Amino acid sequence: MKVQIPRGTQDILPGQAKIWQWLEEKMREVTNKYHFEEIRTPIFEHTEIFARGVGDTTDIVQKEMYSFQDRSGRDLTLRPEGTAAVVRSFVENKMYGDPNQPVKLFYIGPMFRYERPQSGRYRQFVQFGVEALGSQDPAIDAEVISLAMNIYREAGLKNVHLVINSLGDKESRAKHREALINHFRPRIGEFCEDCQNRLEKNPLRILDCKVDREHELMKTAPSILEYLNDESKVYFDKVCQYLTDLGIEYTIDSTLVRGLDYYNATTFEIMSSAPGFGAITTLCGGGRYNGLVEEFGGPETPGIGFALSIERLIAALEAEQVQPDIHNGLDFYVVALGERAKDYSVKLLSELRNNGFSADRDYTGRKMKAQLKSADRLHAKFVVIIGEDELDAGIVQLKNMETGEQKEIKLATFIEEIKQFAV
Ligand code: HAM
């Protein structure tokens, strides 16, 4: 049997998991302040949700999905992203009828893409994402972006910057599309097969091609910003104005098209500029997807959101050498010597835990010195020492591991006494 983790996945071991918990807590705290509520959707959906939602000319749908048939022949896919699934749930649960609009949702969970694994790119990764559905106010665009920026700030990152673009509304995009086709068509033979297929179906995708990135026509391609109609321009200016008001610096990049098809109007990415951060510098991506709710059979409802992966956030923390503020939870380590004392410690541990303390003991029959070393390694705040003599006398020794101070405490009043100082 091959005892090996699948390629592109990773185990989050206990020490590392503490960092994940710390980050997840930070995300929940920040998101709570912005009044977004958690939604949990299934890990797999009908394949169609992503094929139609994300778009069947995208790399994600064409090359990266973990799709399978279940025993009844249903076509299912492990979710490669969260937005299409959240919008499916929004429509199915008629959240558009909720009197509180926009509906502001967030999620944290694993996503799956069959990509070429490298630093910062996994086949299973955890996304934290938010979606605000039901508002076409540029202030919500700024709110969503500022939420993402705040998460990075709260996590302790300094070297992040925002890149923003507008893909315009339907009318602007139609004009831009035509210009792109005219631009690429005469020399499309010089492009990869994917690009050739994309020319008529979705020429915007050509701009996102990883193979032909350096082709000269890429650099001279018509910019969407020149094709924005007045309404789209005013909207985008307003988003930028709000960002400035919030003190959020940004760069406008008209080549930012994103890898998913549902986007229109505002799109953005947050990048790491930390020296030593890997080749993939995008930490977070998002934008507007007005039209997706209708695509799934709901009423006309605008939407905007973003997603970031915890893996890339942790990589950025490492690149910036940020030390997460993580405390070890152990309050008491009980050192019990002799059979009777060990039996008693079972009850004592339970009492400590029932009174809100974290507590542990040795279960491998080690000598006192080794047990004290364990307590030290586990950063226990206090050690309780019970031997047979102590038990007969109805006392325990309590050692404060920080000060080294040791004192005797009566077993009968143990919990009451420790509550005075071990809080
Ligand atoms: P996305 O740009 O495909 O957008 O992914 C968002 C973020 O997920 C990326 O910026 C990156 O942090 C992380 N990510 C993507 N692929 C991987 C991978 N293979 N390994 C590690 N991290 C990865 C979306 O998924 C959209 N649903 C975002 C969105 C939400 N737009 C609107 N609402």
Short mmCIF file of C-alpha atoms and ligand atoms in Angstrom, two decimals:
data_model
loop_
_atom_site.label_atom_id
_atom_site.label_comp_id
_atom_site.label_asym_id
_atom_site.label_seq_id
_atom_site.Cartn_x
_atom_site.Cartn_y
_atom_site.Cartn_z
CA MET A 1 0.00 0.00 0.00
CA LYS A 2 1.25 3.48 -0.85
CA VAL A 3 1.19 5.51 2.36
CA GLN A 4 1.56 8.91 0.79
CA ILE A 5 -0.45 12.10 0.64
CA PRO A 6 -1.93 12.95 -2.81
CA ARG A 7 0.07 15.41 -4.93
CA GLY A 8 -0.85 19.04 -4.37
CA THR A 9 -2.36 18.47 -0.92
CA GLN A 10 -0.89 18.95 2.54
CA ASP A 11 -1.41 17.84 6.12
CA ILE A 12 -1.87 20.69 8.53
CA LEU A 13 -0.05 19.33 11.57
CA PRO A 14 -0.94 20.42 15.13
CA GLY A 15 1.61 23.26 15.48
CA GLN A 16 0.60 24.66 12.08
CA ALA A 17 -3.10 24.14 12.74
CA LYS A 18 -2.83 26.69 15.58
CA ILE A 19 -1.85 29.33 13.01
CA TRP A 20 -4.84 28.32 10.86
CA GLN A 21 -7.18 28.62 13.84
CA TRP A 22 -5.71 31.99 14.74
CA LEU A 23 -6.22 33.24 11.17
CA GLU A 24 -9.72 31.83 10.90
CA GLU A 25 -10.62 33.55 14.15
CA LYS A 26 -9.23 36.86 12.86
CA MET A 27 -11.26 36.48 9.66
CA ARG A 28 -14.44 35.78 11.59
CA GLU A 29 -13.79 38.79 13.84
CA VAL A 30 -13.22 41.18 10.95
CA THR A 31 -16.13 39.78 8.94
CA ASN A 32 -18.40 40.11 11.94
CA LYS A 33 -17.57 43.82 12.19
CA TYR A 34 -18.68 44.21 8.56
CA HIS A 35 -21.81 42.24 9.38
CA PHE A 36 -21.37 39.33 6.98
CA GLU A 37 -22.89 36.02 8.04
CA GLU A 38 -21.53 32.54 7.51
CA ILE A 39 -22.91 30.18 4.87
CA ARG A 40 -21.86 26.54 4.46
CA THR A 41 -22.55 24.88 1.14
CA PRO A 42 -21.67 21.30 0.11
CA ILE A 43 -18.15 20.32 -0.93
CA PHE A 44 -19.59 19.03 -4.24
CA GLU A 45 -22.22 20.43 -6.55
CA HIS A 46 -23.77 19.47 -9.88
CA THR A 47 -21.01 20.03 -12.47
CA GLU A 48 -23.31 22.35 -14.38
CA ILE A 49 -23.18 24.91 -11.55
CA PHE A 50 -19.49 25.55 -12.23
CA ALA A 51 -19.59 24.95 -15.98
CA ARG A 52 -22.25 27.65 -16.33
CA GLY A 53 -21.26 29.82 -13.38
CA VAL A 54 -17.48 29.99 -13.79
CA GLY A 55 -17.74 29.64 -17.58
CA ASP A 56 -16.87 26.77 -19.86
CA THR A 57 -14.04 28.58 -21.64
CA THR A 58 -12.10 29.08 -18.40
CA ASP A 59 -9.07 27.02 -17.39
CA ILE A 60 -10.88 26.02 -14.21
CA VAL A 61 -13.74 24.36 -16.08
CA GLN A 62 -11.74 23.08 -19.03
CA LYS A 63 -8.74 21.65 -17.21
CA GLU A 64 -8.93 21.80 -13.46
CA MET A 65 -12.14 20.33 -12.13
CA TYR A 66 -12.35 17.15 -10.10
CA SER A 67 -15.51 15.82 -11.74
CA PHE A 68 -17.07 12.40 -11.27
CA GLN A 69 -20.30 10.52 -11.64
CA ASP A 70 -21.97 9.14 -8.55
CA ARG A 71 -23.52 5.69 -8.47
CA SER A 72 -26.73 7.05 -9.94
CA GLY A 73 -24.92 8.65 -12.85
CA ARG A 74 -25.18 12.25 -11.63
CA ASP A 75 -22.40 14.55 -12.86
CA LEU A 76 -20.84 16.09 -9.80
CA THR A 77 -17.75 18.23 -9.17
CA LEU A 78 -15.69 18.98 -6.07
CA ARG A 79 -16.10 22.74 -5.80
CA PRO A 80 -13.20 24.63 -7.42
CA GLU A 81 -14.46 27.92 -5.93
CA GLY A 82 -17.22 29.24 -3.72
CA THR A 83 -19.11 31.95 -5.62
CA ALA A 84 -21.14 29.77 -8.00
CA ALA A 85 -22.19 27.53 -5.10
CA VAL A 86 -23.21 30.48 -2.92
CA VAL A 87 -25.23 31.99 -5.76
CA ARG A 88 -26.89 28.60 -6.35
CA SER A 89 -27.86 28.54 -2.66
CA PHE A 90 -29.00 32.19 -2.77
CA VAL A 91 -31.39 31.37 -5.61
CA GLU A 92 -32.53 27.99 -4.27
CA ASN A 93 -33.26 29.39 -0.81
CA LYS A 94 -34.90 32.52 -2.26
CA MET A 95 -32.61 34.78 -0.26
CA TYR A 96 -33.50 37.53 -2.74
CA GLY A 97 -36.81 37.72 -0.86
CA ASP A 98 -35.05 38.51 2.44
CA PRO A 99 -36.10 42.01 3.56
CA ASN A 100 -32.49 42.72 4.56
CA GLN A 101 -30.67 43.42 1.31
CA PRO A 102 -27.90 43.13 0.38
CA VAL A 103 -27.46 39.60 1.72
CA LYS A 104 -23.90 39.55 3.06
CA LEU A 105 -22.36 36.10 3.31
CA PHE A 106 -18.96 34.58 4.04
CA TYR A 107 -17.50 31.08 3.89
CA ILE A 108 -14.34 29.22 4.83
CA GLY A 109 -13.69 25.83 3.31
CA PRO A 110 -11.65 23.60 1.03
CA MET A 111 -11.68 24.06 -2.75
CA PHE A 112 -10.24 21.68 -5.35
CA ARG A 113 -8.44 22.42 -8.61
CA TYR A 114 -6.32 20.07 -10.66
CA GLU A 115 -3.50 22.57 -11.17
CA ARG A 116 0.22 22.09 -11.49
CA PRO A 117 1.33 22.17 -7.85
CA GLN A 118 3.98 24.69 -6.88
CA SER A 119 4.64 27.05 -4.04
CA GLY A 120 1.32 28.76 -3.24
CA ARG A 121 -0.63 26.53 -5.62
CA TYR A 122 -2.32 23.42 -4.26
CA ARG A 123 -4.89 20.97 -5.54
CA GLN A 124 -6.80 21.28 -2.30
CA PHE A 125 -6.68 24.71 -0.70
CA VAL A 126 -8.85 26.59 1.76
CA GLN A 127 -10.62 29.71 0.64
CA PHE A 128 -12.10 32.37 2.83
CA GLY A 129 -14.58 34.32 0.73
CA VAL A 130 -17.36 36.86 1.03
CA GLU A 131 -20.30 37.59 -1.26
CA ALA A 132 -22.65 40.60 -1.03
CA LEU A 133 -25.77 40.06 -3.12
CA GLY A 134 -28.47 42.60 -3.84
CA SER A 135 -26.74 45.97 -4.04
CA GLN A 136 -25.45 47.97 -6.95
CA ASP A 137 -23.94 50.70 -4.80
CA PRO A 138 -20.24 51.46 -5.35
CA ALA A 139 -19.97 51.81 -1.56
CA ILE A 140 -20.46 48.05 -1.19
CA ASP A 141 -17.61 47.46 -3.66
CA ALA A 142 -15.39 49.62 -1.46
CA GLU A 143 -16.67 47.85 1.67
CA VAL A 144 -15.84 44.39 0.29
CA ILE A 145 -12.36 45.52 -0.79
CA SER A 146 -11.70 47.21 2.54
CA LEU A 147 -12.77 44.02 4.35
CA ALA A 148 -10.13 42.05 2.45
CA MET A 149 -7.47 44.68 3.12
CA ASN A 150 -8.38 44.69 6.82
CA ILE A 151 -7.93 40.94 7.08
CA TYR A 152 -4.37 41.26 5.83
CA ARG A 153 -3.74 44.18 8.16
CA GLU A 154 -5.15 42.33 11.18
CA ALA A 155 -3.02 39.31 10.31
CA GLY A 156 0.02 41.61 10.50
CA LEU A 157 0.98 41.90 6.81
CA LYS A 158 2.47 45.17 5.64
CA ASN A 159 3.53 44.50 2.05
CA VAL A 160 0.21 44.12 0.28
CA HIS A 161 -1.17 46.23 -2.51
CA LEU A 162 -4.45 46.48 -4.30
CA VAL A 163 -4.84 46.31 -8.07
CA ILE A 164 -8.22 47.26 -9.49
CA ASN A 165 -9.95 47.38 -12.84
CA SER A 166 -13.40 47.68 -14.35
CA LEU A 167 -14.74 45.28 -16.96
CA GLY A 168 -17.71 47.58 -17.51
CA ASP A 169 -21.34 46.71 -18.11
CA LYS A 170 -22.79 44.58 -20.93
CA GLU A 171 -22.70 47.39 -23.48
CA SER A 172 -19.10 48.39 -22.70
CA ARG A 173 -17.96 44.79 -22.78
CA ALA A 174 -19.65 44.11 -26.13
CA LYS A 175 -17.75 47.01 -27.73
CA HIS A 176 -14.49 45.94 -26.12
CA ARG A 177 -15.07 42.35 -27.25
CA GLU A 178 -15.42 43.48 -30.84
CA ALA A 179 -12.22 45.51 -30.58
CA LEU A 180 -10.37 42.52 -29.13
CA ILE A 181 -11.52 40.22 -31.93
CA ASN A 182 -10.40 42.77 -34.53
CA HIS A 183 -7.08 43.15 -32.75
CA PHE A 184 -6.21 39.45 -32.48
CA ARG A 185 -7.93 37.93 -35.55
CA PRO A 186 -5.30 38.82 -38.21
CA ARG A 187 -2.54 37.07 -36.22
CA ILE A 188 -4.49 34.50 -34.19
CA GLY A 189 -2.48 31.73 -35.91
CA GLU A 190 0.52 32.80 -33.78
CA PHE A 191 -1.37 32.01 -30.59
CA CYS A 192 -1.90 28.75 -28.71
CA GLU A 193 -4.80 26.44 -29.51
CA ASP A 194 -6.76 27.58 -26.44
CA CYS A 195 -6.49 31.21 -27.57
CA GLN A 196 -7.60 30.30 -31.07
CA ASN A 197 -10.70 28.67 -29.61
CA ARG A 198 -11.29 31.65 -27.37
CA LEU A 199 -11.20 34.25 -30.15
CA GLU A 200 -14.89 34.05 -31.02
CA LYS A 201 -16.20 32.49 -27.82
CA ASN A 202 -14.53 34.70 -25.25
CA PRO A 203 -11.68 36.92 -26.49
CA LEU A 204 -11.18 38.48 -23.04
CA ARG A 205 -9.79 35.13 -21.91
CA ILE A 206 -6.89 35.56 -24.39
CA LEU A 207 -5.59 38.37 -22.18
CA ASP A 208 -5.36 35.89 -19.32
CA CYS A 209 -3.40 33.26 -21.31
CA LYS A 210 -0.34 31.95 -19.50
CA VAL A 211 1.26 30.56 -22.70
CA ASP A 212 1.14 33.67 -24.88
CA ARG A 213 1.66 36.20 -22.13
CA GLU A 214 4.72 37.72 -23.85
CA HIS A 215 3.23 38.03 -27.37
CA GLU A 216 3.50 41.63 -28.64
CA LEU A 217 -0.23 41.80 -29.42
CA MET A 218 -0.93 41.28 -25.71
CA LYS A 219 0.78 44.53 -24.84
CA THR A 220 -1.04 46.54 -27.50
CA ALA A 221 -4.47 44.96 -26.94
CA PRO A 222 -7.32 47.48 -26.59
CA SER A 223 -7.87 48.46 -22.97
CA ILE A 224 -11.33 47.92 -21.50
CA LEU A 225 -11.06 51.26 -19.72
CA GLU A 226 -11.21 53.02 -23.11
CA TYR A 227 -14.48 51.24 -23.87
CA LEU A 228 -16.34 51.99 -20.65
CA ASN A 229 -19.58 53.87 -21.30
CA ASP A 230 -20.45 56.86 -19.12
CA GLU A 231 -22.42 54.86 -16.59
CA SER A 232 -19.61 52.31 -16.08
CA LYS A 233 -17.03 55.06 -15.88
CA VAL A 234 -18.98 57.01 -13.25
CA TYR A 235 -19.46 53.82 -11.23
CA PHE A 236 -15.77 52.91 -11.35
CA ASP A 237 -14.70 56.46 -10.45
CA LYS A 238 -16.99 56.35 -7.45
CA VAL A 239 -15.48 53.04 -6.24
CA CYS A 240 -12.00 54.56 -6.60
CA GLN A 241 -13.13 57.70 -4.78
CA TYR A 242 -14.43 55.64 -1.83
CA LEU A 243 -11.16 53.71 -1.67
CA THR A 244 -9.25 56.98 -1.52
CA ASP A 245 -11.60 58.21 1.21
CA LEU A 246 -10.82 55.04 3.15
CA GLY A 247 -7.09 55.60 2.77
CA ILE A 248 -6.68 52.45 0.66
CA GLU A 249 -3.97 52.82 -1.96
CA TYR A 250 -4.51 51.12 -5.30
CA THR A 251 -3.15 50.75 -8.80
CA ILE A 252 -5.49 50.65 -11.79
CA ASP A 253 -4.52 47.85 -14.18
CA SER A 254 -6.65 47.53 -17.31
CA THR A 255 -5.17 44.08 -18.06
CA LEU A 256 -6.64 42.58 -14.89
CA VAL A 257 -9.33 40.30 -16.33
CA ARG A 258 -9.43 37.47 -13.70
CA GLY A 259 -9.73 33.77 -14.50
CA LEU A 260 -13.48 33.35 -14.13
CA ASP A 261 -16.16 34.41 -16.60
CA TYR A 262 -18.85 35.77 -14.33
CA TYR A 263 -17.11 39.09 -13.72
CA ASN A 264 -18.19 42.53 -14.86
CA ALA A 265 -17.70 46.10 -13.60
CA THR A 266 -15.28 46.17 -10.62
CA THR A 267 -12.56 43.51 -10.47
CA PHE A 268 -9.59 43.48 -8.13
CA GLU A 269 -6.69 41.50 -6.79
CA ILE A 270 -4.54 41.97 -3.72
CA MET A 271 -0.89 41.10 -4.22
CA SER A 272 2.02 40.55 -1.89
CA SER A 273 5.05 42.73 -2.53
CA ALA A 274 7.09 41.08 0.22
CA PRO A 275 10.64 40.34 -0.90
CA GLY A 276 11.13 36.57 -1.05
CA PHE A 277 7.47 35.80 -1.68
CA GLY A 278 7.11 33.15 -4.40
CA ALA A 279 6.40 33.64 -8.09
CA ILE A 280 2.64 33.71 -7.55
CA THR A 281 2.01 36.99 -5.81
CA THR A 282 -1.78 37.14 -5.89
CA LEU A 283 -3.17 36.69 -2.41
CA CYS A 284 -6.80 37.47 -3.10
CA GLY A 285 -9.12 38.05 -6.04
CA GLY A 286 -12.65 39.22 -6.53
CA GLY A 287 -15.11 41.42 -8.29
CA ARG A 288 -18.66 42.03 -9.42
CA TYR A 289 -20.76 39.34 -10.99
CA ASN A 290 -24.02 41.11 -11.87
CA GLY A 291 -26.02 38.60 -13.93
CA LEU A 292 -24.97 35.37 -12.21
CA VAL A 293 -28.13 35.17 -10.08
CA GLU A 294 -30.24 35.43 -13.25
CA GLU A 295 -28.06 32.81 -14.94
CA PHE A 296 -29.16 30.47 -12.13
CA GLY A 297 -32.84 31.33 -12.54
CA GLY A 298 -33.16 34.05 -9.91
CA PRO A 299 -34.35 37.64 -10.34
CA GLU A 300 -31.97 40.37 -11.52
CA THR A 301 -29.60 40.76 -8.56
CA PRO A 302 -26.16 42.36 -8.55
CA GLY A 303 -23.34 40.74 -6.58
CA ILE A 304 -19.76 41.31 -5.53
CA GLY A 305 -17.27 39.30 -3.52
CA PHE A 306 -13.75 38.01 -3.20
CA ALA A 307 -11.86 34.96 -2.05
CA LEU A 308 -8.41 34.45 -0.60
CA SER A 309 -6.60 31.29 0.31
CA ILE A 310 -5.25 30.68 3.77
CA GLU A 311 -2.26 28.87 2.23
CA ARG A 312 -1.11 32.02 0.42
CA LEU A 313 -1.84 34.19 3.44
CA ILE A 314 0.40 31.93 5.56
CA ALA A 315 3.10 32.04 2.87
CA ALA A 316 2.94 35.86 2.99
CA LEU A 317 3.19 35.82 6.80
CA GLU A 318 6.30 33.66 6.48
CA ALA A 319 7.80 35.93 3.80
CA GLU A 320 7.26 38.95 6.06
CA GLN A 321 8.38 36.98 9.13
CA VAL A 322 5.22 37.85 11.04
CA GLN A 323 4.96 35.87 14.26
CA PRO A 324 1.32 35.04 15.01
CA ASP A 325 0.28 35.86 18.55
CA ILE A 326 -0.54 32.32 19.62
CA HIS A 327 -0.79 31.17 23.23
CA ASN A 328 -0.53 27.61 24.39
CA GLY A 329 -3.73 26.71 26.12
CA LEU A 330 -2.42 24.52 28.97
CA ASP A 331 -3.16 25.92 32.44
CA PHE A 332 -2.29 22.88 34.60
CA TYR A 333 -0.08 19.84 34.23
CA VAL A 334 -0.72 17.25 36.93
CA VAL A 335 2.27 15.20 38.05
CA ALA A 336 0.95 12.18 39.93
CA LEU A 337 3.40 9.79 41.61
CA GLY A 338 2.22 6.34 42.68
CA GLU A 339 -0.90 4.36 41.84
CA ARG A 340 -3.23 6.03 44.34
CA ALA A 341 -2.14 9.50 43.27
CA LYS A 342 -2.62 8.57 39.62
CA ASP A 343 -6.14 7.34 40.36
CA TYR A 344 -6.85 10.57 42.19
CA SER A 345 -5.50 12.66 39.31
CA VAL A 346 -8.26 11.33 37.04
CA LYS A 347 -10.79 13.08 39.24
CA LEU A 348 -8.63 16.16 39.75
CA LEU A 349 -8.16 16.67 36.00
CA SER A 350 -11.89 16.39 35.47
CA GLU A 351 -12.55 18.96 38.22
CA LEU A 352 -10.03 21.37 36.70
CA ARG A 353 -11.57 21.02 33.26
CA ASN A 354 -15.11 21.37 34.58
CA ASN A 355 -14.04 24.62 36.19
CA GLY A 356 -12.84 26.05 32.90
CA PHE A 357 -9.12 25.24 33.03
CA SER A 358 -7.16 23.27 30.47
CA ALA A 359 -5.30 20.43 32.11
CA ASP A 360 -3.29 17.36 31.17
CA ARG A 361 -1.08 14.67 32.76
CA ASP A 362 1.35 11.93 31.89
CA TYR A 363 -0.10 8.67 30.57
CA THR A 364 3.12 6.81 29.84
CA GLY A 365 4.43 6.08 33.36
CA ARG A 366 7.35 8.51 33.21
CA LYS A 367 9.42 9.53 36.26
CA MET A 368 8.82 12.85 38.00
CA LYS A 369 11.74 14.62 36.28
CA ALA A 370 10.52 13.60 32.82
CA GLN A 371 6.99 14.68 33.70
CA LEU A 372 8.24 18.10 34.79
CA LYS A 373 10.11 18.40 31.51
CA SER A 374 6.87 17.63 29.66
CA ALA A 375 5.10 20.34 31.62
CA ASP A 376 7.83 22.74 30.60
CA ARG A 377 7.67 21.75 26.94
CA LEU A 378 3.90 22.19 26.94
CA HIS A 379 4.31 25.66 28.47
CA ALA A 380 1.99 24.75 31.35
CA LYS A 381 1.35 27.74 33.58
CA PHE A 382 1.13 25.59 36.74
CA VAL A 383 2.19 22.13 37.78
CA VAL A 384 0.24 20.25 40.46
CA ILE A 385 2.32 17.58 42.20
CA ILE A 386 0.57 14.79 44.10
CA GLY A 387 2.36 11.89 45.76
CA GLU A 388 1.07 9.27 48.20
CA ASP A 389 2.20 11.35 51.23
CA GLU A 390 0.42 14.45 49.95
CA LEU A 391 -2.70 12.43 49.36
CA ASP A 392 -2.65 11.09 52.93
CA ALA A 393 -2.19 14.60 54.24
CA GLY A 394 -4.96 15.96 51.99
CA ILE A 395 -2.69 18.43 50.19
CA VAL A 396 -0.99 19.04 46.81
CA GLN A 397 2.08 21.00 45.80
CA LEU A 398 1.39 23.76 43.31
CA LYS A 399 4.26 25.18 41.29
CA ASN A 400 4.01 28.39 39.31
CA MET A 401 6.12 27.61 36.24
CA GLU A 402 6.72 31.23 35.43
CA THR A 403 8.02 32.37 38.84
CA GLY A 404 9.22 28.99 40.11
CA GLU A 405 7.29 29.64 43.32
CA GLN A 406 5.89 26.51 45.01
CA LYS A 407 3.24 26.24 47.69
CA GLU A 408 1.05 23.75 49.45
CA ILE A 409 -2.70 23.78 48.89
CA LYS A 410 -5.39 21.81 50.70
CA LEU A 411 -7.20 19.38 48.43
CA ALA A 412 -10.52 20.19 50.07
CA THR A 413 -10.35 23.81 48.95
CA PHE A 414 -8.10 23.34 45.89
CA ILE A 415 -10.47 24.62 43.20
CA GLU A 416 -11.61 27.63 45.26
CA GLU A 417 -8.01 28.59 45.96
CA ILE A 418 -6.65 28.27 42.46
CA LYS A 419 -9.57 30.27 41.12
CA GLN A 420 -8.17 33.22 43.10
CA PHE A 421 -5.00 33.40 41.04
CA ALA A 422 -5.01 31.00 38.09
CA VAL A 423 -7.38 32.94 35.91
P1 HAM B 1 -9.81 32.99 -7.80
O1 HAM B 1 -9.00 34.15 -8.23
O2 HAM B 1 -9.90 31.83 -8.68
O3 HAM B 1 -11.24 33.58 -7.48
O4 HAM B 1 -9.29 32.53 -6.39
C1 HAM B 1 -9.24 33.41 -5.29
C2 HAM B 1 -8.02 33.15 -4.46
O5 HAM B 1 -7.94 31.77 -4.10
C3 HAM B 1 -6.69 33.42 -5.14
O6 HAM B 1 -6.37 34.78 -5.13
C4 HAM B 1 -5.76 32.60 -4.29
O7 HAM B 1 -5.49 33.26 -3.05
C5 HAM B 1 -6.59 31.40 -3.95
N1 HAM B 1 -6.27 30.26 -4.83
C6 HAM B 1 -6.78 29.98 -6.05
N2 HAM B 1 -6.26 28.84 -6.53
C7 HAM B 1 -5.40 28.38 -5.59
C8 HAM B 1 -4.56 27.24 -5.47
N3 HAM B 1 -4.52 26.32 -6.44
N4 HAM B 1 -3.80 27.09 -4.35
C9 HAM B 1 -3.86 28.00 -3.36
N5 HAM B 1 -4.64 29.11 -3.41
C10 HAM B 1 -5.40 29.30 -4.50
C11 HAM B 1 -12.29 32.86 -7.02
O8 HAM B 1 -12.20 31.72 -6.60
C12 HAM B 1 -13.58 33.63 -6.93
N6 HAM B 1 -14.64 32.73 -6.47
C13 HAM B 1 -13.42 34.82 -6.01
C14 HAM B 1 -14.67 35.62 -5.88
C15 HAM B 1 -15.56 35.57 -4.89
N7 HAM B 1 -15.12 36.48 -6.77
C16 HAM B 1 -16.26 36.97 -6.36
N8 HAM B 1 -16.55 36.42 -5.21
#
